[in-house]
N, CA, C and O of each residue as an XYZ file, in Angstrom:
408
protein
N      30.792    155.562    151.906
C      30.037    155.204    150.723
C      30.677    153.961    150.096
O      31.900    153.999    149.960
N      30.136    153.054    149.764
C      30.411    151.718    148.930
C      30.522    152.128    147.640
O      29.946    153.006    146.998
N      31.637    151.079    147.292
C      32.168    151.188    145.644
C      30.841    150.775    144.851
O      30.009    149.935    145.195
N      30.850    151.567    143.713
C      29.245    151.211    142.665
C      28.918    149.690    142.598
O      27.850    149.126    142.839
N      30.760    148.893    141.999
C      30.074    147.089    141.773
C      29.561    146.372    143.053
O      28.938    145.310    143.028
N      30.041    147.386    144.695
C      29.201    145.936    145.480
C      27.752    146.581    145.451
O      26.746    145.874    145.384
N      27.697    148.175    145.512
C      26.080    148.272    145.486
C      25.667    147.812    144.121
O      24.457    147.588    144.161
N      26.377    147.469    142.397
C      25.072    147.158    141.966
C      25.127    145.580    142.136
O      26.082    145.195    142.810
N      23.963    144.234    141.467
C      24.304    143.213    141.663
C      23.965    142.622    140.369
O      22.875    142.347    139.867
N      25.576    142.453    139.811
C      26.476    141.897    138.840
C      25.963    140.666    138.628
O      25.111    140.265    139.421
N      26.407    139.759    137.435
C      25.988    138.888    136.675
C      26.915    137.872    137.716
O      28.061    138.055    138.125
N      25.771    136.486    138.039
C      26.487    135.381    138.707
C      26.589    134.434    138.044
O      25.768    133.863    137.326
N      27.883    134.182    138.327
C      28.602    132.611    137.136
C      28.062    131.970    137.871
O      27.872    132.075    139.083
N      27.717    131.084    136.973
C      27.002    129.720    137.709
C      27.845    128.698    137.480
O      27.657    127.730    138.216
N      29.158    128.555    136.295
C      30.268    128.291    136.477
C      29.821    126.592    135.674
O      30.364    125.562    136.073
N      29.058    126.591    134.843
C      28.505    125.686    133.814
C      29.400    125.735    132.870
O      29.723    126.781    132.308
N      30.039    124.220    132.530
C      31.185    124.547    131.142
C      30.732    123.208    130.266
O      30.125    122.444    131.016
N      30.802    122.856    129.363
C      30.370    121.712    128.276
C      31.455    120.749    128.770
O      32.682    120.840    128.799
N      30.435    119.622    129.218
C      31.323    117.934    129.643
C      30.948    117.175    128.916
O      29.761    117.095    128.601
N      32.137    116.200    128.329
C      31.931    115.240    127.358
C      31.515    113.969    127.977
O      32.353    113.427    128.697
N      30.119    113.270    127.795
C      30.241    112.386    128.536
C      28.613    112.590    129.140
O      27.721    111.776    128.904
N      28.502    113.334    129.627
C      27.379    114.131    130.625
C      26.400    112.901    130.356
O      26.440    112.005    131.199
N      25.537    112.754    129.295
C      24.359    112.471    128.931
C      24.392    111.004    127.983
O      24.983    111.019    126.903
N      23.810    109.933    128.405
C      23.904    108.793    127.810
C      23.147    109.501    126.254
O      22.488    110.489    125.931
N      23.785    108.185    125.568
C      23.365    108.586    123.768
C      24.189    109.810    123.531
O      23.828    110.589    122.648
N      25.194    110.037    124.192
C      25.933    111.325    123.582
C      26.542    110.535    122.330
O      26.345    110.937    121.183
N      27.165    109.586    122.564
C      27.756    109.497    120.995
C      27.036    108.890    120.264
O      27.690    108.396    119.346
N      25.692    108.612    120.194
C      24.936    108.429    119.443
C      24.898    109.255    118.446
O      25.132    109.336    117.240
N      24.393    110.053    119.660
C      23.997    111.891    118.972
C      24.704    112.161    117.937
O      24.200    112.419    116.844
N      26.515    112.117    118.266
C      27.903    112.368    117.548
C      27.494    111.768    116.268
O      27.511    112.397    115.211
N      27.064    110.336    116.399
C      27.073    109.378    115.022
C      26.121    109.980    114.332
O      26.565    110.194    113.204
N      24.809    110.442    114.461
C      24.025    111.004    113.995
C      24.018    112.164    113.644
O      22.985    112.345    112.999
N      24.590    113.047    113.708
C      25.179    114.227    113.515
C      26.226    114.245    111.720
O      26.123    114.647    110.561
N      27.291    113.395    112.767
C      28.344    113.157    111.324
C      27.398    112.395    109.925
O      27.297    112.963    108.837
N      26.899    111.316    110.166
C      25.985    111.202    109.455
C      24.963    111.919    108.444
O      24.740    111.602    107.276
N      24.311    113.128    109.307
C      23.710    114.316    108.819
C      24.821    115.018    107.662
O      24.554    115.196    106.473
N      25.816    115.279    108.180
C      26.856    116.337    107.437
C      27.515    115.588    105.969
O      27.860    116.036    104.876
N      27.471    113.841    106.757
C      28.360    113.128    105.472
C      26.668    113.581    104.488
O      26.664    114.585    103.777
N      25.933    113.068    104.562
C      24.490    112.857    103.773
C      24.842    114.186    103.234
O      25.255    114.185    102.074
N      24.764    115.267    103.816
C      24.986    116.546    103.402
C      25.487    116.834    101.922
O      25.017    117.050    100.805
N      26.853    116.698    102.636
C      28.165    116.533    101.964
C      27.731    115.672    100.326
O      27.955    116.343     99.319
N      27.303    114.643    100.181
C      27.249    113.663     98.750
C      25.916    114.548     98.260
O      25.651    114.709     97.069
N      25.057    115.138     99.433
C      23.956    116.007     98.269
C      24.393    116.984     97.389
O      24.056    117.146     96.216
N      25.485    117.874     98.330
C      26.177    118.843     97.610
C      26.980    118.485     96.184
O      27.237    119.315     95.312
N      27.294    117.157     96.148
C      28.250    116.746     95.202
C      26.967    116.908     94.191
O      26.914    117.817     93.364
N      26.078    116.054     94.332
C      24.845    115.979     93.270
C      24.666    116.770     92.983
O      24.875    116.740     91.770
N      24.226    118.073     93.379
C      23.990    119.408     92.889
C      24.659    120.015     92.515
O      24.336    120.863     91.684
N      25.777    119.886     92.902
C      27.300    120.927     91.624
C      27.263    120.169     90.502
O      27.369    120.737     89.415
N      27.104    118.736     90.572
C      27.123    118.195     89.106
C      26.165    118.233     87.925
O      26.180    118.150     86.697
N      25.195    118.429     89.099
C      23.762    118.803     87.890
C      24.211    120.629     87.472
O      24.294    121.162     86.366
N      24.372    121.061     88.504
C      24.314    122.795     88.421
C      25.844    122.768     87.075
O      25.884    123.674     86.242
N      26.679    121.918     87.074
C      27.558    122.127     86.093
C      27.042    121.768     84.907
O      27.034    122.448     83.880
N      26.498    120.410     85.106
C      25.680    120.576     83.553
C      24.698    121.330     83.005
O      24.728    121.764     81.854
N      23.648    121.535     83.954
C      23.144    122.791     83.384
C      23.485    124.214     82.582
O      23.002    124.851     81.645
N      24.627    124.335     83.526
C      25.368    125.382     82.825
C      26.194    125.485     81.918
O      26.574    126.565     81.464
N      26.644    124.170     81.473
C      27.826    123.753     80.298
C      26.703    123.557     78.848
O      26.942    123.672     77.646
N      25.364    123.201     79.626
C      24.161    122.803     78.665
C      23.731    124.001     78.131
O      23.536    124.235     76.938
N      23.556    124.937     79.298
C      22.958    126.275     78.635
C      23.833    127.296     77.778
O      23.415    128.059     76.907
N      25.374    127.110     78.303
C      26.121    127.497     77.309
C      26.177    127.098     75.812
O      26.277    127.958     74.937
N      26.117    125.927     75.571
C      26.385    125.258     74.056
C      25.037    125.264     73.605
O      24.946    125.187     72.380
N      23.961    125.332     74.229
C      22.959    125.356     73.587
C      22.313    127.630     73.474
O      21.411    128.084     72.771
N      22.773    128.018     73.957
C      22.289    129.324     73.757
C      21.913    129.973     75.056
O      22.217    131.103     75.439
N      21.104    128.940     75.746
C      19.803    129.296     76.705
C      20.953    130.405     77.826
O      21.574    129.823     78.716
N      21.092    131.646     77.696
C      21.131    132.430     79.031
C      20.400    131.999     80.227
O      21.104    132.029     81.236
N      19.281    131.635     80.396
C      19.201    131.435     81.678
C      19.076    130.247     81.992
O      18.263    130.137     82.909
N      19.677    128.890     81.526
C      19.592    127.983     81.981
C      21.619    128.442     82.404
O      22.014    128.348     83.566
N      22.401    128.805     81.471
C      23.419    129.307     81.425
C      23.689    129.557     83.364
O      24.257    128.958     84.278
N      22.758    130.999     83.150
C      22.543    131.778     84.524
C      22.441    130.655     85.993
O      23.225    130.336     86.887
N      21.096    130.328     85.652
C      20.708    129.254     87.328
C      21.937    128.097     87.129
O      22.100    127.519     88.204
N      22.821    127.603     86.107
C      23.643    126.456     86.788
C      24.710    127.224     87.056
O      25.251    126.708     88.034
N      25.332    128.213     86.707
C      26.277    129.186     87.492
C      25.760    129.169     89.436
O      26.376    128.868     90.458
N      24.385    129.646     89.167
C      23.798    130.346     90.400
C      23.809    129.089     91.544
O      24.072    129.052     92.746
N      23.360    128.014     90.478
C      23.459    126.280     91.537
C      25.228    126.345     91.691
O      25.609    126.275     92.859
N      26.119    126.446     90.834
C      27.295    125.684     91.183
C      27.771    126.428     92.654
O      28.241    125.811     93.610
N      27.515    128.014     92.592
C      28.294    128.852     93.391
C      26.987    128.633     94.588
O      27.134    129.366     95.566
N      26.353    128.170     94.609
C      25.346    128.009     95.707
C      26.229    126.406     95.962
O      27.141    126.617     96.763
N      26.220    125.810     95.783
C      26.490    124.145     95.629
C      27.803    124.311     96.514
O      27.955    123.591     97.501
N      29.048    125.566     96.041
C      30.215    125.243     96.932
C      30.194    126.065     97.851
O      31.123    125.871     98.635
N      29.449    127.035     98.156
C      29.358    127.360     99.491
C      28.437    126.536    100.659
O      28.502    126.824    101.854
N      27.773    125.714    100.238
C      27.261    125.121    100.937
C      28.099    123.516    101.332
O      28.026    122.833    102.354
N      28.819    123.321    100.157
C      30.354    122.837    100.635
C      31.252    123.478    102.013
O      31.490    123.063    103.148
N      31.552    124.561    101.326
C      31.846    124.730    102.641
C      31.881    125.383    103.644
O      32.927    125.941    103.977
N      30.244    125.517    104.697
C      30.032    125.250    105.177
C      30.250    124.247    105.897
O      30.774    124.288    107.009
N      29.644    122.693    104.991
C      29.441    121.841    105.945
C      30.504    121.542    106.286
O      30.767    121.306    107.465
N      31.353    121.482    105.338
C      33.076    120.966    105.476
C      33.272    121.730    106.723
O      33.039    120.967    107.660
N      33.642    123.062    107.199
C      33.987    123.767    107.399
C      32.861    124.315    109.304
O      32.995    125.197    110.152
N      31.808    123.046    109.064
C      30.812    123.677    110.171
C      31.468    123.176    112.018
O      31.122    123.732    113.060
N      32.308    122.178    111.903
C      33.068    121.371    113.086
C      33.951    122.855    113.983
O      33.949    123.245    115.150
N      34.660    123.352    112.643
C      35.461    124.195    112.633
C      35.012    125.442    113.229
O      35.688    125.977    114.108
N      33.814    125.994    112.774
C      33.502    127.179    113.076
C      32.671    127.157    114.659
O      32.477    127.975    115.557
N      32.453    126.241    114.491
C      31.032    126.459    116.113
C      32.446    126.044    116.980
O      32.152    126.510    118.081
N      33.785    125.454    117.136
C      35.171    125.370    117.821
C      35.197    126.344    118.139
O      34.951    126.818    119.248
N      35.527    126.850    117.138
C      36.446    128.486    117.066
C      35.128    129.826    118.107
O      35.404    130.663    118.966
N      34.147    129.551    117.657
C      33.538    130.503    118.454
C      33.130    130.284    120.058
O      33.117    131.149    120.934
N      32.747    128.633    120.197
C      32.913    128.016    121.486
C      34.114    128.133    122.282
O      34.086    128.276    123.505
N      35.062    128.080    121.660
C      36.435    128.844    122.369
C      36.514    130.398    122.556
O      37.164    130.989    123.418
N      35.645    130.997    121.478
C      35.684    132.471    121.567
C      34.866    132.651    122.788
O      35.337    133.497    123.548
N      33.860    132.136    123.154
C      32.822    132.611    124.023
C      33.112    131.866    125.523
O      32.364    131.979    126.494
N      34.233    131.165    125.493
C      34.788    130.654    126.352
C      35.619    131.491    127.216
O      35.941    131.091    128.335
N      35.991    132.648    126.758
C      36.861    134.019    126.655
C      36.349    134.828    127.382
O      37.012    135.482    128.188
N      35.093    134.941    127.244
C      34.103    135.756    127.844
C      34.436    136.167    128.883
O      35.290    135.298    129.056
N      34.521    136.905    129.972
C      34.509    137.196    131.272
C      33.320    138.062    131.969
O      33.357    138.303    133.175
């Protein structure tokens, strides 16, 4: 009787790994990319600064919920900080994780 893994038929590596280089306009792509994240990045600034005044506005003036949404913008505003800050980093870390794989 044959061992179970040669009778069943197992997953075949096709043995595909990410090459730098591969595809003309790759660093285009790169420039366009960073680009995306910097653009990102100065929107986020705009919106914590409005979301702070709003909320420094709604404080001195009374308004609870103007108070409320520039809280809700600022803490929306720095997580989306970082993210982007933080997005190079994470798709690494898991591309190395899944690199692991066997």
């Amino acid at each position: 009787m044959t061992p179970l893994a040669d009778r069943l038929h197992l997953a075949f590596d096709p043995g595909i790994t990410p090459k730098d280089g591969g595809l003309p306009g790759l660093s285009v792509l790169k420039d366009v990319v960073s680009s995306i994240n910097m653009f990102g990045i100065i929107a986020v600034v705009g919106a914590l600064a409005v979301s702070l005044a709003v909320w420094a506005w709604g404080h001195h003036t009374g308004g609870h919920q103007a108070e409320a949404n520039g809280k809700k913008g600022a803490v929306v505003a720095a997580g989306a900080a970082l993210g982007l800050g933080a997005a190079n980093g994470i798709v690494a870390f898991f591309s190395a994780l899944g690199s692991q794989v066997q």
